[in-house]
Amino acid sequence: MTLSNQEQKQYDRHLILDEIGIKGQLKLKQAKVLVVGAGGLGCPILQYLTAAGVGTIGIIDHDTIDQSNLQRQILYTHDDIGKFKAEISVKKLSKLNPFVTFQTYIEKLTSKNVMNLFSKYDIIVDGSDNFPTRYLVNDAAVLTNKPVVFGSIFKFEGQVSVFNYQNGPTYRCLYPTAPNPNTVPNCSQIGVLGVLPSIIGSFQANEVIKIICNIGNILSGKLLNFNALTMTQLLLDFKKNAAIAIKTLDSNYDLSCGLVKQGFQTITIKQLNQNPEEYNLLDVREANERAIHHIGGQHIPLGELTNRFNEINTNKDLIVYCKSGVRSKIAIQLLKDKGWTDTILQLEALKF
């Protein structure tokens, strides 16, 4: 494998680095990297890996672009709203670097497709935003012997690490089991500084390039914490937990992570509007979200529901709603765990 004249022009600033040069750039060209998620973290990861000349980049994401994404997902514009992130990202990335081959998977990563998918790539980059996917990525990477470049964000802080690198520590060595979903809100619930995903995603892309080119110190067994408000970084060491042995995948990571214990009956906004007087509504979003728009009913934020569930009206069937459907599922399960026996329905996801 060689670099064409055009590729040499494209990667000139890499080629003059002693640590990369022609040899390193050819390694990048031969590499196959799968990026899980084309959202806040995925956008900068994809842009920099494409610019760097990673030969084959896979993108798995089944989500579409929402206007609220544009504050931080810098690959997209208003013209892209409603379209699949994986498709739009490839159209734009191809213009950045025509020498890269892209593979798109517009589907959800699950226990059924993950093993076959991971087997096609050298490195997995986790740009997901939920615990079921993170544990699925970790376990499948261990079983297929692939390194995982991990990133996560929360409000003004981010974390980066490399898991399962040369049989090193894994995600479960840091977090053996998932936290209670009621205790860890996501970006749609708590917010996130718009530039933070680009910073953390750039760190992730940096680790990928280092792994491929075999340069620098890899963040294996180390967790980098970054605070955008104070501009401080903290590097924590952690060791492999030999007691953790991953032999098979869970059949349902939503279930094993405590996100969903059982299926719930759902109702559409159209069905609700046909007979609104037959139901009580419960909005479990935050106060600032409700102030922007709501469809009525009681308001008890999810974080307060454990202590305030006795305030809910019980004279009619209850419909619980949020924005994406995640919090309403958690709320319904919480109520059932509290002994709620009356009918509870989940309203379909609403794009407020």
Short mmCIF file of C-alpha atoms in Angstrom, two decimals:
data_model
loop_
_atom_site.label_atom_id
_atom_site.label_comp_id
_atom_site.label_asym_id
_atom_site.label_seq_id
_atom_site.Cartn_x
_atom_site.Cartn_y
_atom_site.Cartn_z
CA MET A 1 0.00 0.00 0.00
CA THR A 2 1.27 3.45 -0.92
CA LEU A 3 0.12 7.06 -0.74
CA SER A 4 -0.87 8.80 -3.97
CA ASN A 5 0.45 12.25 -4.78
CA GLN A 6 -2.88 13.75 -3.75
CA GLU A 7 -2.84 11.87 -0.45
CA GLN A 8 0.68 13.10 0.23
CA LYS A 9 -0.53 16.66 -0.27
CA GLN A 10 -3.54 16.00 1.96
CA TYR A 11 -1.45 14.61 4.82
CA ASP A 12 1.65 16.79 4.40
CA ARG A 13 1.63 18.03 8.00
CA HIS A 14 1.53 14.44 9.26
CA LEU A 15 4.27 13.29 6.92
CA ILE A 16 6.76 15.83 8.21
CA LEU A 17 6.27 14.65 11.79
CA ASP A 18 9.02 12.20 12.69
CA GLU A 19 6.59 10.32 14.94
CA ILE A 20 4.16 9.68 12.06
CA GLY A 21 5.75 10.13 8.64
CA ILE A 22 4.93 7.86 5.70
CA LYS A 23 4.97 4.74 7.88
CA GLY A 24 2.44 6.12 10.35
CA GLN A 25 0.21 7.55 7.64
CA LEU A 26 0.09 4.17 5.92
CA LYS A 27 -0.96 2.63 9.23
CA LEU A 28 -3.78 5.17 9.40
CA LYS A 29 -4.78 4.35 5.84
CA GLN A 30 -4.93 0.63 6.63
CA ALA A 31 -6.86 1.09 9.87
CA LYS A 32 -10.54 0.29 10.33
CA VAL A 33 -12.34 2.20 13.09
CA LEU A 34 -15.97 1.91 14.17
CA VAL A 35 -17.57 4.97 15.81
CA VAL A 36 -20.62 4.21 17.95
CA GLY A 37 -22.84 7.28 17.81
CA ALA A 38 -22.74 10.30 15.51
CA GLY A 39 -23.91 12.82 18.10
CA GLY A 40 -22.07 15.29 20.30
CA LEU A 41 -18.96 13.14 20.78
CA GLY A 42 -19.25 11.40 17.44
CA CYS A 43 -19.13 14.59 15.36
CA PRO A 44 -15.61 15.73 16.36
CA ILE A 45 -14.37 12.12 16.50
CA LEU A 46 -15.53 11.54 12.94
CA GLN A 47 -14.20 14.84 11.65
CA TYR A 48 -10.71 14.38 13.03
CA LEU A 49 -10.40 10.70 12.13
CA THR A 50 -11.53 11.55 8.62
CA ALA A 51 -9.08 14.43 8.38
CA ALA A 52 -6.30 12.22 9.72
CA GLY A 53 -6.84 9.69 6.93
CA VAL A 54 -8.16 6.64 8.75
CA GLY A 55 -8.80 4.36 5.80
CA THR A 56 -12.14 2.83 6.78
CA ILE A 57 -14.58 4.44 9.20
CA GLY A 58 -17.79 2.76 10.27
CA ILE A 59 -20.64 4.76 11.78
CA ILE A 60 -23.52 3.17 13.66
CA ASP A 61 -26.37 5.47 14.70
CA HIS A 62 -30.11 5.05 14.22
CA ASP A 63 -31.06 8.55 15.40
CA THR A 64 -32.24 11.52 13.36
CA ILE A 65 -31.14 15.13 13.70
CA ASP A 66 -33.15 17.34 16.04
CA GLN A 67 -32.88 21.11 16.29
CA SER A 68 -31.65 20.80 19.87
CA ASN A 69 -28.65 18.84 18.56
CA LEU A 70 -27.27 21.83 16.65
CA GLN A 71 -25.93 23.52 19.80
CA ARG A 72 -23.11 20.94 19.97
CA GLN A 73 -23.32 18.47 17.05
CA ILE A 74 -21.26 20.54 14.67
CA LEU A 75 -21.57 18.40 11.55
CA TYR A 76 -25.22 19.33 11.10
CA THR A 77 -27.30 22.36 10.09
CA HIS A 78 -30.96 23.36 10.02
CA ASP A 79 -31.23 21.83 6.56
CA ASP A 80 -30.44 18.43 8.07
CA ILE A 81 -33.18 18.34 10.72
CA GLY A 82 -35.16 15.11 10.56
CA LYS A 83 -32.53 13.22 8.54
CA PHE A 84 -30.41 10.31 9.74
CA LYS A 85 -27.17 11.39 11.40
CA ALA A 86 -25.17 8.55 9.87
CA GLU A 87 -26.21 9.45 6.34
CA ILE A 88 -25.67 13.20 6.67
CA SER A 89 -22.32 12.81 8.42
CA VAL A 90 -20.95 10.66 5.59
CA LYS A 91 -22.09 13.15 2.94
CA LYS A 92 -20.18 15.92 4.68
CA LEU A 93 -17.15 13.91 5.72
CA SER A 94 -16.66 12.63 2.18
CA LYS A 95 -16.12 16.20 1.09
CA LEU A 96 -13.48 16.66 3.78
CA ASN A 97 -11.49 13.61 2.68
CA PRO A 98 -12.36 11.64 -0.49
CA PHE A 99 -9.66 9.07 0.32
CA VAL A 100 -11.61 7.57 3.23
CA THR A 101 -14.10 4.72 2.89
CA PHE A 102 -17.24 4.98 5.03
CA GLN A 103 -19.63 2.27 6.16
CA THR A 104 -22.96 3.34 7.67
CA TYR A 105 -25.25 1.30 9.89
CA ILE A 106 -28.59 2.98 10.48
CA GLU A 107 -29.63 0.67 13.26
CA LYS A 108 -29.43 0.36 17.01
CA LEU A 109 -26.42 -1.46 18.42
CA THR A 110 -27.74 -4.60 20.13
CA SER A 111 -26.56 -7.93 21.45
CA LYS A 112 -27.68 -9.46 18.16
CA ASN A 113 -25.58 -7.37 15.76
CA VAL A 114 -22.64 -6.20 17.86
CA MET A 115 -20.35 -9.23 17.55
CA ASN A 116 -20.49 -9.39 13.78
CA LEU A 117 -20.04 -5.63 13.52
CA PHE A 118 -17.07 -5.38 15.90
CA SER A 119 -15.27 -8.24 14.13
CA LYS A 120 -14.90 -6.03 11.04
CA TYR A 121 -12.94 -3.25 12.79
CA ASP A 122 -9.64 -2.74 14.60
CA ILE A 123 -10.71 -0.12 17.13
CA ILE A 124 -14.09 0.78 18.63
CA VAL A 125 -14.79 4.39 19.63
CA ASP A 126 -17.63 4.79 22.10
CA GLY A 127 -19.50 8.04 21.54
CA SER A 128 -22.74 6.81 23.11
CA ASP A 129 -24.68 8.62 25.82
CA ASN A 130 -26.30 5.83 27.81
CA PHE A 131 -25.22 3.03 30.12
CA PRO A 132 -26.78 0.06 28.29
CA THR A 133 -24.77 0.87 25.17
CA ARG A 134 -21.55 1.47 27.13
CA TYR A 135 -21.77 -1.90 28.85
CA LEU A 136 -22.69 -3.61 25.59
CA VAL A 137 -19.73 -1.99 23.81
CA ASN A 138 -17.39 -2.97 26.64
CA ASP A 139 -18.48 -6.59 26.83
CA ALA A 140 -18.49 -7.14 23.06
CA ALA A 141 -15.06 -5.52 22.76
CA VAL A 142 -13.67 -7.91 25.37
CA LEU A 143 -15.16 -10.91 23.58
CA THR A 144 -13.82 -9.77 20.19
CA ASN A 145 -10.52 -8.51 21.64
CA LYS A 146 -10.91 -4.91 20.43
CA PRO A 147 -9.69 -1.78 22.22
CA VAL A 148 -12.35 0.79 23.12
CA VAL A 149 -11.69 4.53 23.16
CA PHE A 150 -14.24 5.84 25.64
CA GLY A 151 -15.62 9.31 26.25
CA SER A 152 -18.46 10.71 28.35
CA ILE A 153 -19.78 14.18 29.17
CA PHE A 154 -21.84 15.69 31.98
CA LYS A 155 -22.74 19.40 32.09
CA PHE A 156 -19.25 20.98 32.16
CA GLU A 157 -17.12 17.89 32.74
CA GLY A 158 -15.87 15.05 30.58
CA GLN A 159 -14.00 11.77 30.90
CA VAL A 160 -11.74 9.90 28.49
CA SER A 161 -10.08 6.50 28.76
CA VAL A 162 -8.98 3.52 26.66
CA PHE A 163 -10.37 0.13 27.67
CA ASN A 164 -9.31 -3.41 26.80
CA TYR A 165 -6.08 -2.20 25.21
CA GLN A 166 -3.61 -5.10 25.04
CA ASN A 167 -5.66 -6.98 27.63
CA GLY A 168 -5.70 -3.93 29.89
CA PRO A 169 -8.48 -2.74 32.25
CA THR A 170 -12.04 -2.52 30.92
CA TYR A 171 -15.00 -0.27 31.58
CA ARG A 172 -16.27 -2.76 34.15
CA CYS A 173 -13.00 -2.46 36.08
CA LEU A 174 -14.04 1.14 36.76
CA TYR A 175 -17.78 0.61 36.92
CA PRO A 176 -18.62 -3.08 37.55
CA THR A 177 -22.37 -2.43 37.48
CA ALA A 178 -24.55 0.32 36.12
CA PRO A 179 -25.76 3.05 38.49
CA ASN A 180 -29.42 3.49 39.27
CA PRO A 181 -30.85 5.25 36.20
CA ASN A 182 -32.75 7.64 38.47
CA THR A 183 -29.46 9.06 39.76
CA VAL A 184 -27.69 9.89 36.48
CA PRO A 185 -29.57 12.30 34.17
CA ASN A 186 -28.50 12.60 30.54
CA CYS A 187 -27.84 15.71 28.45
CA SER A 188 -31.49 16.16 27.53
CA GLN A 189 -32.37 16.29 31.22
CA ILE A 190 -29.50 18.25 32.74
CA GLY A 191 -27.91 20.10 29.81
CA VAL A 192 -24.34 20.25 28.52
CA LEU A 193 -21.95 23.02 27.51
CA GLY A 194 -21.93 23.11 23.73
CA VAL A 195 -18.15 23.04 23.25
CA LEU A 196 -17.53 20.20 25.75
CA PRO A 197 -18.32 17.30 23.38
CA SER A 198 -15.86 18.70 20.84
CA ILE A 199 -13.10 18.85 23.46
CA ILE A 200 -13.72 15.32 24.73
CA GLY A 201 -14.32 13.95 21.23
CA SER A 202 -11.01 15.46 20.11
CA PHE A 203 -9.28 13.72 23.01
CA GLN A 204 -10.83 10.45 21.84
CA ALA A 205 -9.71 10.97 18.26
CA ASN A 206 -6.22 11.69 19.60
CA GLU A 207 -6.15 8.35 21.41
CA VAL A 208 -7.26 6.52 18.27
CA ILE A 209 -4.45 8.06 16.22
CA LYS A 210 -1.91 7.23 18.95
CA ILE A 211 -3.06 3.61 19.07
CA ILE A 212 -2.90 3.21 15.28
CA CYS A 213 0.51 4.87 14.92
CA ASN A 214 1.87 3.33 18.13
CA ILE A 215 3.03 6.67 19.53
CA GLY A 216 2.74 8.42 22.88
CA ASN A 217 1.25 7.11 26.11
CA ILE A 218 -2.13 5.44 25.68
CA LEU A 219 -4.81 6.17 28.29
CA SER A 220 -5.05 2.51 29.24
CA GLY A 221 -5.56 2.11 32.98
CA LYS A 222 -5.97 5.86 33.23
CA LEU A 223 -9.09 8.02 33.40
CA LEU A 224 -8.74 11.63 32.28
CA ASN A 225 -11.20 14.04 33.90
CA PHE A 226 -11.58 17.47 32.29
CA ASN A 227 -13.48 20.45 33.71
CA ALA A 228 -14.36 23.13 31.17
CA LEU A 229 -15.16 25.76 33.82
CA THR A 230 -11.89 25.55 35.70
CA MET A 231 -9.79 24.21 32.79
CA THR A 232 -8.34 21.61 35.13
CA GLN A 233 -7.42 18.04 34.25
CA LEU A 234 -7.06 15.13 36.63
CA LEU A 235 -5.49 11.84 35.57
CA LEU A 236 -6.55 8.88 37.71
CA ASP A 237 -4.93 5.44 37.61
CA PHE A 238 -6.98 2.26 37.86
CA LYS A 239 -6.08 -1.41 37.55
CA LYS A 240 -7.53 -4.43 35.85
CA ASN A 241 -9.94 -6.37 38.04
CA ALA A 242 -9.01 -10.01 37.47
CA ALA A 243 -12.19 -11.12 39.22
CA ILE A 244 -14.34 -9.74 36.40
CA ALA A 245 -14.70 -12.34 33.66
CA ILE A 246 -16.88 -11.54 30.64
CA LYS A 247 -17.83 -14.77 28.89
CA THR A 248 -21.10 -13.92 27.15
CA LEU A 249 -23.26 -10.93 26.30
CA ASP A 250 -26.40 -10.09 28.23
CA SER A 251 -29.52 -10.66 26.17
CA ASN A 252 -30.96 -7.29 27.19
CA TYR A 253 -28.66 -4.50 28.38
CA ASP A 254 -31.58 -2.17 29.08
CA LEU A 255 -32.79 -4.77 31.53
CA SER A 256 -29.40 -5.53 33.06
CA CYS A 257 -28.68 -1.82 33.50
CA GLY A 258 -31.96 -1.34 35.33
CA LEU A 259 -33.40 0.98 32.70
CA VAL A 260 -36.45 -1.10 31.86
CA LYS A 261 -37.82 -3.99 33.86
CA GLN A 262 -40.86 -4.69 31.72
CA GLY A 263 -42.80 -3.38 28.78
CA PHE A 264 -45.29 -0.57 29.25
CA GLN A 265 -48.50 0.24 27.50
CA THR A 266 -48.09 3.29 25.29
CA ILE A 267 -50.46 5.88 23.89
CA THR A 268 -50.02 8.37 21.06
CA ILE A 269 -50.73 12.08 21.26
CA LYS A 270 -53.50 11.56 18.70
CA GLN A 271 -55.19 8.97 20.92
CA LEU A 272 -54.86 11.25 23.92
CA ASN A 273 -56.42 14.18 22.08
CA GLN A 274 -59.45 12.05 21.15
CA ASN A 275 -60.44 11.61 24.81
CA PRO A 276 -58.28 13.91 26.96
CA GLU A 277 -60.83 14.03 29.77
CA GLU A 278 -60.30 10.32 30.48
CA TYR A 279 -56.72 10.71 31.68
CA ASN A 280 -54.53 12.42 34.23
CA LEU A 281 -51.21 13.66 32.86
CA LEU A 282 -47.88 13.64 34.66
CA ASP A 283 -44.94 15.63 33.28
CA VAL A 284 -41.62 14.34 34.69
CA ARG A 285 -39.33 16.83 32.93
CA GLU A 286 -37.44 19.62 34.63
CA ALA A 287 -39.08 22.99 35.43
CA ASN A 288 -37.11 24.88 32.77
CA GLU A 289 -38.25 22.41 30.10
CA ARG A 290 -41.88 22.71 31.15
CA ALA A 291 -41.66 26.51 31.07
CA ILE A 292 -40.79 26.34 27.37
CA HIS A 293 -43.69 24.07 26.42
CA HIS A 294 -46.00 21.49 27.95
CA ILE A 295 -49.33 19.75 27.30
CA GLY A 296 -50.76 20.21 30.77
CA GLY A 297 -51.15 17.88 33.72
CA GLN A 298 -49.29 17.64 36.99
CA HIS A 299 -45.60 18.41 37.11
CA ILE A 300 -43.25 16.36 39.28
CA PRO A 301 -39.64 16.15 38.02
CA LEU A 302 -38.28 12.63 37.87
CA GLY A 303 -35.69 13.37 40.54
CA GLU A 304 -38.47 14.31 43.00
CA LEU A 305 -40.88 11.53 42.14
CA THR A 306 -39.68 9.09 44.82
CA ASN A 307 -40.68 11.53 47.57
CA ARG A 308 -43.73 13.05 45.90
CA PHE A 309 -45.51 10.16 44.14
CA ASN A 310 -48.32 10.32 46.71
CA GLU A 311 -49.29 13.71 45.24
CA ILE A 312 -50.36 12.15 41.93
CA ASN A 313 -54.09 12.22 41.16
CA THR A 314 -55.57 8.71 41.08
CA ASN A 315 -59.15 9.35 39.93
CA LYS A 316 -58.32 8.50 36.28
CA ASP A 317 -55.84 6.43 34.28
CA LEU A 318 -52.42 8.07 34.38
CA ILE A 319 -50.32 9.08 31.36
CA VAL A 320 -46.67 9.90 32.01
CA TYR A 321 -44.70 12.00 29.55
CA CYS A 322 -41.28 13.58 29.07
CA LYS A 323 -39.37 14.47 25.89
CA SER A 324 -37.74 11.36 24.48
CA GLY A 325 -39.53 8.67 26.48
CA VAL A 326 -36.55 7.65 28.62
CA ARG A 327 -37.58 9.47 31.78
CA SER A 328 -41.22 8.46 31.47
CA LYS A 329 -40.16 4.78 31.35
CA ILE A 330 -38.08 5.23 34.47
CA ALA A 331 -40.94 7.07 36.17
CA ILE A 332 -43.45 4.35 35.39
CA GLN A 333 -41.14 1.65 36.70
CA LEU A 334 -40.51 3.70 39.83
CA LEU A 335 -44.25 4.01 40.46
CA LYS A 336 -44.74 0.28 39.93
CA ASP A 337 -41.90 -0.44 42.35
CA LYS A 338 -43.71 1.78 44.86
CA GLY A 339 -46.76 -0.46 44.57
CA TRP A 340 -48.80 1.54 42.06
CA THR A 341 -51.54 -0.78 40.78
CA ASP A 342 -53.72 1.60 38.75
CA THR A 343 -53.35 1.86 34.98
CA ILE A 344 -50.28 3.80 33.79
CA LEU A 345 -49.63 4.65 30.15
CA GLN A 346 -46.52 6.05 28.54
CA LEU A 347 -47.02 8.84 26.05
CA GLU A 348 -45.06 8.55 22.82
CA ALA A 349 -41.91 10.65 22.55
CA LEU A 350 -42.63 14.33 21.92
CA LYS A 351 -40.30 16.77 20.19
CA PHE A 352 -40.69 19.83 22.39
#
